[in-house]
């Protein structure tokens, strides 16, 4: 059995009311302190993109410091990230503009972190290179173990007008790959700044809350985004039968 903490959209560097990014950093640190204080253990901490608000190298220096944990931290880029500085500063690799896809072999499951960003755009897509990589990575190695597939943009409408138009498109191609790999237990994403659960291709599609802000439903009124709700996260429990159960938590102020 695995327990994975999952949050998203820390947007380090977001200048909220001219605070120079202090609020965004404080909220991300609040989440990390909460996880670090748990008796544990956790198997991993997942962060599904929009790590930086403007994709600046100085923001990734902050990301590297803030996302430090006693647990493995697995991440992928979002539409606010930029691939070259993400690679150089966070991964210590040469700058490059290709998608940033990673396979993490945890004991008990494979976690595949995919790059759904399209440079220069806010909507998302798993391009041909990424889908071919996913197909090969799922076929490679440990066929008896369940796999979780994570990316930034949800490949489905969540009934949030402001984010549905910048969702991940091309989900039919993703569905075709998933159909070849029954060991995938669930799909994890962020981008929508809301804790939500739906399905794609008969699999759970679980959306992590946004740490920096919460996008609200039309029935909740207001301007569609809240900066006063507390940061939240998800705990995903993957049991030995490959069944995924998710719990959502508000993170108390530290
Ligand atoms: Fe975001
Ligand atoms: Fe996003």
XYZ file of N, CA and C and ligand atoms in Angstrom:
764
model
N 0.832 -1.204 0.000
C 0.000 0.000 0.000
C 0.872 1.261 0.000
N 0.471 2.247 -0.771
C 1.211 3.502 -0.829
C 0.318 4.657 -0.384
N 0.926 5.635 0.262
C 0.223 6.879 0.565
C 1.028 8.037 -0.026
N 0.376 8.799 -0.886
C 1.050 9.885 -1.598
C 0.326 11.190 -1.304
N 1.068 12.201 -0.862
C 0.494 13.547 -0.699
C 0.575 14.265 -2.044
N -0.460 14.992 -2.380
C -0.534 15.639 -3.698
C -1.121 17.034 -3.551
N -0.358 18.027 -3.986
C -0.902 19.384 -4.066
C -0.400 20.011 -5.366
N -0.834 21.229 -5.630
C -0.550 21.785 -6.950
C -0.544 23.302 -6.908
N 0.061 23.884 -7.937
C -0.105 25.318 -8.196
C 0.325 26.195 -7.023
N 1.620 26.094 -6.718
C 2.145 26.946 -5.642
C 2.505 28.339 -6.181
N 2.749 28.459 -7.490
C 2.948 29.772 -8.134
C 3.944 30.644 -7.386
N 5.101 30.105 -7.032
C 6.071 30.938 -6.311
C 6.480 32.127 -7.173
N 6.493 33.299 -6.540
C 6.765 34.532 -7.271
C 5.507 35.311 -7.604
N 4.324 34.732 -7.319
C 3.082 35.470 -7.605
C 3.010 36.708 -6.711
N 2.892 37.848 -7.348
C 2.912 39.127 -6.622
C 1.492 39.493 -6.212
N 1.084 39.054 -5.031
C -0.278 39.300 -4.558
C -0.301 40.626 -3.800
N -1.032 41.568 -4.331
C -1.123 42.897 -3.714
C 0.261 43.467 -3.411
N 1.126 43.355 -4.390
C 2.480 43.931 -4.323
C 3.267 43.455 -3.108
N 3.130 42.168 -2.801
C 3.881 41.647 -1.645
C 5.184 40.974 -2.063
N 5.505 41.051 -3.358
C 6.767 40.477 -3.823
C 6.833 38.964 -3.718
N 5.681 38.305 -3.665
C 5.657 36.839 -3.645
C 5.641 36.222 -2.255
N 5.538 37.075 -1.225
C 5.604 36.543 0.157
C 4.446 35.607 0.475
N 3.243 35.983 0.041
C 2.070 35.164 0.370
C 2.182 33.776 -0.270
N 2.547 33.737 -1.539
C 2.654 32.441 -2.230
C 3.687 31.563 -1.528
N 4.814 32.141 -1.185
C 5.862 31.356 -0.537
C 5.395 30.859 0.840
N 4.707 31.748 1.586
C 4.242 31.363 2.928
C 3.267 30.188 2.845
N 2.377 30.211 1.883
C 1.392 29.121 1.763
C 2.059 27.805 1.361
N 3.008 27.864 0.450
C 3.716 26.635 0.059
C 4.517 26.084 1.239
N 5.147 26.985 1.987
C 5.917 26.530 3.157
C 4.995 25.934 4.218
N 3.779 26.483 4.333
C 2.782 25.962 5.276
C 2.429 24.510 4.946
N 2.263 24.228 3.666
C 1.944 22.866 3.232
C 3.117 21.918 3.518
N 4.322 22.357 3.167
C 5.479 21.486 3.374
C 5.730 21.243 4.864
N 5.518 22.274 5.701
C 5.714 22.104 7.144
C 4.685 21.119 7.705
N 3.451 21.208 7.205
C 2.391 20.293 7.640
C 2.759 18.842 7.314
N 3.234 18.628 6.093
C 3.608 17.262 5.689
C 4.807 16.768 6.495
N 5.754 17.656 6.713
C 6.962 17.260 7.437
C 6.655 16.901 8.891
N 5.603 17.519 9.448
C 5.263 17.271 10.858
C 4.393 16.027 11.037
N 3.912 15.436 9.961
C 3.089 14.226 10.093
C 3.943 13.078 10.642
N 3.357 12.211 11.452
C 4.133 11.039 11.881
C 4.562 10.170 10.697
N 3.753 10.197 9.629
C 4.093 9.473 8.416
C 3.972 7.964 8.585
N 4.547 7.189 7.668
C 5.328 7.694 6.534
C 4.468 7.977 5.312
N 5.000 8.826 4.433
C 4.464 9.008 3.093
C 5.431 8.351 2.115
N 4.898 7.916 0.985
C 5.781 7.323 -0.027
C 6.313 8.362 -0.997
N 5.584 9.452 -1.170
C 6.053 10.519 -2.065
C 5.166 11.743 -1.888
N 5.688 12.872 -2.332
C 4.933 14.123 -2.398
C 4.884 14.525 -3.870
N 3.674 14.700 -4.393
C 3.492 15.043 -5.810
C 3.057 16.496 -5.941
N 3.681 17.212 -6.865
C 3.302 18.601 -7.125
C 3.080 18.736 -8.632
N 1.811 18.977 -9.000
C 1.462 18.903 -10.420
C 1.451 20.277 -11.107
N 2.590 20.954 -11.063
C 2.810 22.084 -11.936
C 2.403 23.449 -11.444
N 2.714 24.456 -12.269
C 2.668 25.863 -11.870
C 3.462 26.031 -10.582
N 4.710 25.578 -10.649
C 5.611 25.722 -9.500
C 6.047 27.175 -9.392
N 6.389 27.766 -10.527
C 6.769 29.176 -10.588
C 5.636 29.956 -11.247
N 5.538 31.249 -10.908
C 4.450 32.046 -11.498
C 4.834 32.619 -12.855
N 6.127 32.972 -13.022
C 6.567 33.574 -14.287
C 7.639 32.745 -14.979
N 8.032 31.612 -14.379
C 9.072 30.785 -14.989
C 10.463 31.387 -14.922
N 10.720 32.233 -13.917
C 12.030 32.878 -13.806
C 13.018 31.979 -13.065
N 14.319 32.043 -13.440
C 15.309 31.244 -12.718
C 15.292 31.500 -11.205
N 15.104 32.758 -10.799
C 15.082 33.049 -9.354
C 13.883 32.370 -8.681
N 12.790 32.231 -9.403
C 11.626 31.532 -8.833
C 11.929 30.048 -8.646
N 12.660 29.454 -9.596
C 13.014 28.032 -9.423
C 14.016 27.822 -8.299
N 14.846 28.840 -8.027
C 15.726 28.721 -6.848
C 14.866 28.629 -5.586
N 13.803 29.424 -5.537
C 12.849 29.347 -4.406
C 12.156 27.988 -4.368
N 11.724 27.522 -5.527
C 11.018 26.232 -5.608
C 11.902 25.129 -5.028
N 13.176 25.132 -5.416
C 14.091 24.087 -4.940
C 14.198 24.107 -3.421
N 14.204 25.313 -2.843
C 14.299 25.416 -1.376
C 12.993 25.004 -0.710
N 11.873 25.502 -1.222
C 10.580 25.300 -0.550
C 10.119 23.852 -0.662
N 10.364 23.200 -1.796
C 9.869 21.825 -1.985
C 10.833 20.779 -1.433
N 11.691 21.183 -0.564
C 12.605 20.235 0.073
C 11.826 19.422 1.112
N 12.030 18.094 1.127
C 11.259 17.236 2.031
C 12.063 16.004 2.393
N 11.671 15.364 3.496
C 12.295 14.072 3.822
C 11.742 12.958 2.929
N 10.702 13.272 2.163
C 10.123 12.304 1.227
C 10.517 12.673 -0.200
N 10.479 11.702 -1.127
C 10.738 12.057 -2.528
C 9.684 13.041 -3.032
N 10.122 14.116 -3.669
C 9.202 15.100 -4.241
C 9.210 14.919 -5.761
N 8.041 14.606 -6.330
C 7.907 14.367 -7.767
C 7.100 15.518 -8.353
N 7.591 16.096 -9.429
C 6.931 17.290 -9.975
C 6.861 17.221 -11.490
N 6.007 18.068 -12.049
C 5.940 18.248 -13.506
C 5.649 19.726 -13.760
N 5.898 20.197 -14.981
C 5.654 21.616 -15.269
C 4.176 21.915 -15.542
N 3.797 23.186 -15.343
C 2.473 23.677 -15.733
C 2.613 24.810 -16.736
N 1.473 25.435 -17.048
C 1.516 26.489 -18.063
C 2.259 27.733 -17.602
N 2.420 27.939 -16.299
C 3.189 29.088 -15.812
C 4.686 28.791 -15.751
N 5.053 27.524 -15.919
C 6.477 27.161 -15.877
C 7.110 27.352 -17.245
N 8.434 27.448 -17.247
C 9.184 27.519 -18.508
C 10.224 26.414 -18.494
N 10.242 25.659 -19.597
C 11.025 24.418 -19.608
C 12.524 24.646 -19.414
N 13.075 25.669 -20.061
C 14.546 25.840 -20.001
C 15.016 26.128 -18.569
N 14.476 27.148 -17.885
C 14.940 27.375 -16.504
C 14.516 26.258 -15.547
N 13.382 25.620 -15.799
C 12.961 24.463 -14.976
C 14.044 23.395 -15.039
N 14.497 23.115 -16.274
C 15.543 22.090 -16.449
C 16.849 22.509 -15.778
N 17.252 23.752 -16.070
C 18.572 24.193 -15.602
C 18.633 24.287 -14.087
N 17.642 24.939 -13.488
C 17.726 25.241 -12.052
C 17.212 24.083 -11.206
N 16.059 23.517 -11.585
C 15.461 22.478 -10.734
C 16.086 21.103 -10.960
N 16.372 20.794 -12.222
C 16.846 19.442 -12.544
C 18.350 19.370 -12.737
N 19.007 20.543 -12.811
C 20.453 20.550 -13.017
C 20.852 19.987 -14.369
N 19.990 20.194 -15.362
C 20.256 19.678 -16.704
C 20.502 20.848 -17.653
N 21.009 20.531 -18.845
C 21.147 21.563 -19.864
C 19.764 22.061 -20.264
N 19.674 23.360 -20.561
C 18.391 23.923 -20.984
C 17.951 23.245 -22.273
N 16.666 22.988 -22.377
C 16.123 22.368 -23.593
C 14.640 22.647 -23.626
N 14.060 22.609 -24.810
C 12.657 23.003 -24.954
C 11.713 21.822 -25.128
N 12.234 20.594 -25.119
C 11.363 19.427 -25.255
C 10.566 19.183 -23.978
N 9.515 18.374 -24.066
C 8.698 18.101 -22.877
C 9.493 17.405 -21.781
N 9.140 17.723 -20.538
C 9.840 17.187 -19.364
C 8.982 16.049 -18.794
N 9.300 14.810 -19.160
C 8.551 13.627 -18.716
C 9.465 12.765 -17.852
N 8.929 12.251 -16.757
C 9.761 11.469 -15.849
C 8.999 10.239 -15.341
N 9.726 9.103 -15.252
C 9.193 7.884 -14.625
C 9.862 7.717 -13.270
N 9.047 7.591 -12.229
C 9.569 7.379 -10.873
C 9.113 6.000 -10.419
N 10.079 5.164 -10.078
C 9.754 3.810 -9.615
C 9.723 3.808 -8.093
N 8.525 3.880 -7.525
C 8.374 3.753 -6.077
C 8.241 2.273 -5.760
N 8.468 1.913 -4.496
C 8.234 0.513 -4.169
C 6.728 0.308 -4.158
N 6.215 -0.510 -5.053
C 4.783 -0.777 -5.099
C 4.039 -0.115 -6.229
N 4.630 0.858 -6.906
C 3.927 1.509 -8.028
C 4.907 2.341 -8.847
N 4.577 2.505 -10.119
C 5.283 3.459 -10.972
C 4.461 4.746 -11.025
N 5.145 5.879 -10.932
C 4.469 7.172 -11.068
C 5.080 7.882 -12.271
N 4.237 8.233 -13.230
C 4.700 8.862 -14.467
C 4.237 10.311 -14.463
N 5.212 11.217 -14.451
C 4.914 12.646 -14.418
C 5.114 13.197 -15.830
N 4.043 13.692 -16.431
C 4.083 14.115 -17.833
C 3.990 15.632 -17.962
N 4.510 16.118 -19.054
C 4.494 17.554 -19.345
C 3.341 17.854 -20.303
N 2.265 18.458 -19.766
C 1.104 18.809 -20.603
C 1.148 20.262 -21.039
N 2.252 20.962 -20.768
C 2.310 22.377 -21.142
C 2.579 22.530 -22.642
N 2.129 23.648 -23.171
C 2.442 24.052 -24.554
C 3.145 25.396 -24.424
N 4.445 25.469 -24.735
C 5.166 26.737 -24.514
C 4.424 27.928 -25.107
N 4.227 28.948 -24.275
C 3.576 30.182 -24.729
C 2.068 30.177 -24.657
N 1.487 29.072 -24.191
C 0.018 28.990 -24.134
C -0.438 28.542 -22.747
N -1.720 28.812 -22.448
C -2.260 28.415 -21.145
C -3.018 27.093 -21.188
N -3.533 26.710 -22.365
C -4.186 25.400 -22.438
C -3.120 24.311 -22.544
N -3.537 23.049 -22.534
C -2.561 21.975 -22.465
C -2.797 20.871 -23.462
N -1.742 20.059 -23.661
C -1.806 18.939 -24.599
C -0.672 17.986 -24.247
N -0.954 16.690 -24.307
C 0.140 15.714 -24.283
C 0.523 15.485 -25.739
N 1.711 15.993 -26.130
C 2.054 15.928 -27.554
C 2.463 14.499 -27.941
N 2.730 14.318 -29.232
C 3.031 12.957 -29.731
C 4.240 12.361 -29.040
N 5.258 13.187 -28.824
C 6.473 12.701 -28.153
C 6.144 12.195 -26.744
N 5.324 12.945 -26.032
C 4.983 12.576 -24.652
C 4.121 11.316 -24.620
N 3.159 11.211 -25.526
C 2.295 10.018 -25.536
C 3.077 8.765 -25.922
N 4.032 8.913 -26.851
C 4.874 7.765 -27.219
C 5.748 7.359 -26.034
N 6.258 8.368 -25.334
C 7.071 8.102 -24.139
C 6.224 7.374 -23.076
N 4.994 7.842 -22.867
C 4.099 7.222 -21.878
C 3.818 5.762 -22.236
N 3.513 5.519 -23.496
C 3.206 4.171 -23.969
C 4.393 3.237 -23.688
N 5.603 3.709 -24.012
C 6.804 2.885 -23.821
C 7.101 2.692 -22.338
N 6.943 3.752 -21.549
C 7.272 3.663 -20.117
C 6.309 2.724 -19.396
N 5.033 2.730 -19.810
C 4.062 1.833 -19.170
C 4.316 0.379 -19.556
N 4.846 0.177 -20.764
C 5.129 -1.191 -21.224
C 6.427 -1.726 -20.641
N 7.313 -0.789 -20.266
C 8.652 -1.154 -19.827
C 8.626 -1.621 -18.360
N 9.403 -2.639 -18.079
C 9.651 -2.947 -16.680
C 8.561 -3.669 -15.938
N 7.927 -3.095 -14.995
C 7.204 -3.758 -13.933
C 5.706 -3.908 -14.252
N 5.338 -4.801 -15.150
C 3.940 -4.886 -15.589
C 2.992 -5.323 -14.485
N 3.526 -5.952 -13.418
C 2.642 -6.425 -12.351
C 2.272 -5.327 -11.351
N 2.952 -4.195 -11.445
C 2.685 -3.132 -10.471
C 1.726 -2.099 -11.043
N 0.863 -1.512 -10.190
C 0.000 -0.436 -10.673
C 0.813 0.809 -11.016
N 0.226 1.662 -11.817
C 0.879 2.914 -12.219
C -0.099 4.073 -12.037
N 0.457 5.224 -11.667
C -0.304 6.467 -11.616
C 0.271 7.409 -12.661
N -0.595 8.072 -13.405
C -0.161 8.989 -14.454
C -0.594 10.401 -14.038
N 0.386 11.310 -13.972
C 0.115 12.671 -13.496
C 0.566 13.698 -14.524
N -0.128 14.826 -14.541
C 0.197 15.954 -15.435
C -0.489 17.180 -14.867
N -0.282 18.333 -15.507
C -0.814 19.580 -14.955
C -2.288 19.814 -15.330
N -2.585 19.824 -16.620
C -3.928 20.226 -17.074
C -4.913 19.050 -17.005
N -6.099 19.246 -16.421
C -7.113 18.184 -16.468
C -7.623 17.968 -17.892
N -7.658 16.717 -18.351
C -8.169 16.438 -19.702
C -9.677 16.246 -19.691
N -10.377 17.112 -18.979
C -11.838 17.016 -18.865
C -12.370 18.359 -18.383
N -13.613 18.601 -18.694
C -14.289 19.802 -18.182
C -14.635 19.589 -16.712
N -14.426 20.624 -15.893
C -14.734 20.524 -14.456
C -15.870 21.471 -14.053
N -16.520 22.085 -15.035
C -17.641 23.005 -14.791
C -17.192 24.260 -14.057
N -15.974 24.672 -14.367
C -15.415 25.941 -13.892
C -15.118 26.768 -15.139
N -15.986 27.734 -15.453
C -15.855 28.419 -16.757
C -14.472 29.000 -17.007
N -13.820 29.543 -15.974
C -12.544 30.227 -16.224
C -11.419 29.257 -16.564
N -11.499 28.030 -16.089
C -10.401 27.098 -16.372
C -10.767 26.040 -17.413
N -12.046 25.812 -17.637
C -12.420 24.778 -18.622
C -11.895 25.110 -20.020
N -11.850 26.402 -20.356
C -11.400 26.754 -21.717
C -9.888 26.588 -21.874
N -9.153 26.474 -20.769
C -7.700 26.256 -20.869
C -7.335 24.886 -20.290
N -8.221 23.918 -20.485
C -7.969 22.560 -20.018
C -6.982 21.858 -20.945
N -6.751 20.577 -20.716
C -5.956 19.762 -21.632
C -6.872 19.222 -22.736
N -6.492 19.473 -23.972
C -7.252 18.970 -25.115
C -6.571 17.716 -25.672
N -7.218 17.065 -26.616
C -6.647 15.880 -27.250
C -6.727 14.646 -26.377
N -7.727 14.589 -25.501
C -7.817 13.481 -24.545
C -8.117 12.138 -25.214
N -8.596 12.173 -26.472
C -8.854 10.895 -27.157
C -7.553 10.124 -27.365
N -6.473 10.830 -27.686
C -5.182 10.158 -27.896
C -4.660 9.587 -26.580
N -4.851 10.306 -25.479
C -4.452 9.782 -24.162
C -5.268 8.540 -23.827
N -6.576 8.621 -24.071
C -7.453 7.486 -23.792
C -7.013 6.237 -24.555
N -6.564 6.420 -25.802
C -6.120 5.272 -26.614
C -4.888 4.621 -25.998
N -3.968 5.418 -25.479
C -2.777 4.846 -24.823
C -3.185 4.121 -23.541
N -4.046 4.750 -22.743
C -4.451 4.147 -21.466
C -5.143 2.803 -21.678
N -5.874 2.697 -22.776
C -6.609 1.445 -23.055
C -5.657 0.264 -23.244
N -4.407 0.548 -23.616
C -3.423 -0.532 -23.814
C -2.735 -0.942 -22.513
N -2.997 -0.203 -21.421
C -2.244 -0.449 -20.187
C -3.183 -0.511 -18.980
N -3.787 -1.665 -18.752
C -4.751 -1.762 -17.645
C -4.124 -1.593 -16.265
N -2.802 -1.530 -16.188
C -2.210 -1.347 -14.853
C -2.305 0.097 -14.352
N -2.759 1.034 -15.194
C -2.930 2.414 -14.719
C -4.130 2.464 -13.766
N -3.867 2.902 -12.536
C -4.909 2.913 -11.502
C -5.627 4.246 -11.417
N -4.992 5.327 -11.904
C -5.641 6.627 -11.802
C -4.819 7.713 -12.458
N -5.481 8.853 -12.674
C -4.875 10.022 -13.311
C -4.928 11.178 -12.317
N -3.812 11.887 -12.177
C -3.703 12.956 -11.186
C -3.324 14.260 -11.894
N -3.934 15.364 -11.476
C -3.610 16.633 -12.139
C -3.850 17.805 -11.195
N -3.622 19.011 -11.715
C -3.824 20.247 -10.958
C -4.440 21.285 -11.875
N -3.852 22.509 -11.899
C -4.178 23.579 -12.843
C -5.490 24.291 -12.533
N -6.487 23.559 -12.042
C -7.807 24.152 -11.858
C -7.978 24.795 -10.493
N -6.988 24.689 -9.635
C -7.027 25.329 -8.307
C -8.306 24.937 -7.552
N -8.651 23.667 -7.610
C -9.806 23.177 -6.863
C -9.624 21.688 -6.612
N -10.034 21.233 -5.453
C -10.055 19.799 -5.209
C -11.273 19.224 -5.901
N -11.084 18.307 -6.825
C -12.207 17.770 -7.595
C -11.920 16.327 -7.983
N -12.993 15.591 -8.274
C -12.849 14.198 -8.698
C -13.822 13.940 -9.829
N -13.326 13.373 -10.922
C -14.185 12.968 -12.034
C -13.552 11.717 -12.654
N -13.900 11.403 -13.886
C -13.332 10.208 -14.517
C -12.898 10.530 -15.942
N -11.969 9.730 -16.434
C -11.598 9.741 -17.849
C -11.253 8.317 -18.220
N -11.811 7.848 -19.302
C -11.523 6.498 -19.803
C -11.781 5.446 -18.719
N -12.799 5.678 -17.890
C -13.135 4.715 -16.843
C -12.190 4.731 -15.660
N -11.265 5.690 -15.629
C -10.315 5.796 -14.516
C -10.645 7.022 -13.676
N -10.328 6.959 -12.367
C -10.477 8.187 -11.586
C -9.536 9.271 -12.102
N -10.058 10.480 -12.231
C -9.255 11.654 -12.577
C -9.371 12.593 -11.387
N -8.286 12.695 -10.614
C -8.309 13.379 -9.322
C -7.508 14.664 -9.413
N -8.175 15.759 -9.098
C -7.581 17.086 -9.237
C -7.136 17.574 -7.868
N -5.852 17.939 -7.764
C -5.347 18.462 -6.487
C -5.755 19.918 -6.338
N -6.072 20.331 -5.113
C -6.360 21.751 -4.893
C -5.143 22.607 -5.231
N -5.417 23.881 -5.552
C -4.333 24.839 -5.753
C -3.931 25.427 -4.416
N -2.641 25.500 -4.169
C -2.175 26.041 -2.884
C -2.324 27.559 -2.852
N -2.039 28.230 -3.971
C -1.989 29.694 -3.939
C -3.372 30.335 -3.920
N -4.384 29.663 -4.473
C -5.743 30.219 -4.522
C -6.717 29.100 -4.843
N -8.014 29.414 -4.696
C -9.064 28.428 -4.976
C -10.011 28.997 -6.024
N -10.206 28.260 -7.103
C -11.195 28.650 -8.112
C -12.548 28.096 -7.682
N -13.592 28.926 -7.766
C -14.895 28.559 -7.209
C -15.932 28.342 -8.315
N -16.947 27.593 -7.954
C -18.046 27.303 -8.875
C -18.977 28.503 -9.004
N -19.696 28.596 -10.124
C -20.660 29.696 -10.274
C -21.634 29.773 -9.095
N -22.066 28.621 -8.545
C -23.046 28.632 -7.450
C -22.471 29.212 -6.160
N -21.141 29.351 -6.093
C -20.537 29.916 -4.889
C -20.458 31.439 -4.947
N -20.786 32.015 -6.111
C -20.782 33.469 -6.244
C -19.376 34.033 -6.257
N -19.285 35.336 -6.010
C -17.984 35.989 -5.987
C -17.402 36.122 -7.375
N -16.093 36.325 -7.438
C -15.428 36.619 -8.712
C -14.824 35.376 -9.353
N -15.122 34.208 -8.786
C -14.626 32.981 -9.401
C -13.290 32.528 -8.882
N -12.669 33.343 -8.016
C -11.398 32.925 -7.416
C -11.346 33.451 -5.985
N -10.894 32.612 -5.073
C -10.803 32.982 -3.660
C -9.346 32.956 -3.214
N -8.931 34.024 -2.559
C -7.594 34.062 -1.963
C -7.658 33.901 -0.445
N -8.883 33.652 0.072
C -9.029 33.551 1.525
C -9.194 32.110 2.016
N -9.596 31.197 1.133
C -9.712 29.807 1.582
C -8.318 29.256 1.887
N -8.217 28.345 2.860
C -6.887 27.851 3.232
C -6.299 26.971 2.138
N -4.967 26.831 2.099
C -4.377 25.858 1.165
C -4.856 24.457 1.500
N -4.996 23.632 0.480
C -5.478 22.262 0.672
C -4.562 21.290 -0.066
N -4.706 20.026 0.284
C -3.973 18.984 -0.433
C -4.792 17.705 -0.451
N -4.303 16.746 -1.221
C -4.949 15.428 -1.307
C -3.977 14.378 -0.790
N -4.521 13.347 -0.143
C -3.766 12.130 0.145
C -4.369 11.012 -0.706
N -3.557 10.415 -1.554
C -4.006 9.282 -2.362
C -3.478 7.995 -1.723
N -4.365 7.068 -1.468
C -3.967 5.763 -0.933
C -4.201 4.719 -2.026
N -3.122 4.080 -2.429
C -3.202 3.032 -3.453
C -3.007 1.698 -2.751
N -4.071 0.887 -2.713
C -3.965 -0.345 -1.928
C -3.411 -1.496 -2.769
N -3.238 -2.629 -2.131
C -2.551 -3.746 -2.801
C -3.371 -4.337 -3.943
N -4.664 -4.002 -4.005
C -5.494 -4.438 -5.141
C -5.447 -3.422 -6.281
N -4.660 -2.349 -6.132
C -4.572 -1.319 -7.170
C -5.740 -0.361 -7.150
N -6.454 -0.285 -6.029
C -7.614 0.618 -5.915
C -7.178 1.910 -5.247
N -7.624 3.009 -5.834
C -7.176 4.327 -5.390
C -8.281 5.005 -4.575
N -7.919 5.488 -3.380
C -8.852 6.228 -2.532
C -8.213 7.570 -2.206
N -8.994 8.646 -2.279
C -8.430 9.986 -2.081
C -9.139 10.712 -0.941
N -8.326 11.357 -0.114
C -8.826 12.176 0.995
C -8.318 13.601 0.788
N -9.193 14.580 0.952
C -8.778 15.973 0.813
C -8.714 16.619 2.190
N -7.696 17.460 2.405
C -7.477 18.116 3.685
C -7.175 19.605 3.509
N -7.779 20.423 4.374
C -7.322 21.815 4.489
C -6.069 21.803 5.359
N -5.100 22.618 5.014
C -3.839 22.638 5.764
C -3.911 23.740 6.811
N -3.813 23.382 8.091
C -3.898 24.418 9.126
C -2.676 25.330 9.104
N -2.871 26.567 9.562
C -1.754 27.509 9.653
C -0.733 26.964 10.640
N 0.543 27.091 10.277
C 1.577 26.541 11.169
C 2.037 27.601 12.152
Fe -2.120 27.487 -11.574
Fe -2.038 26.112 -14.650
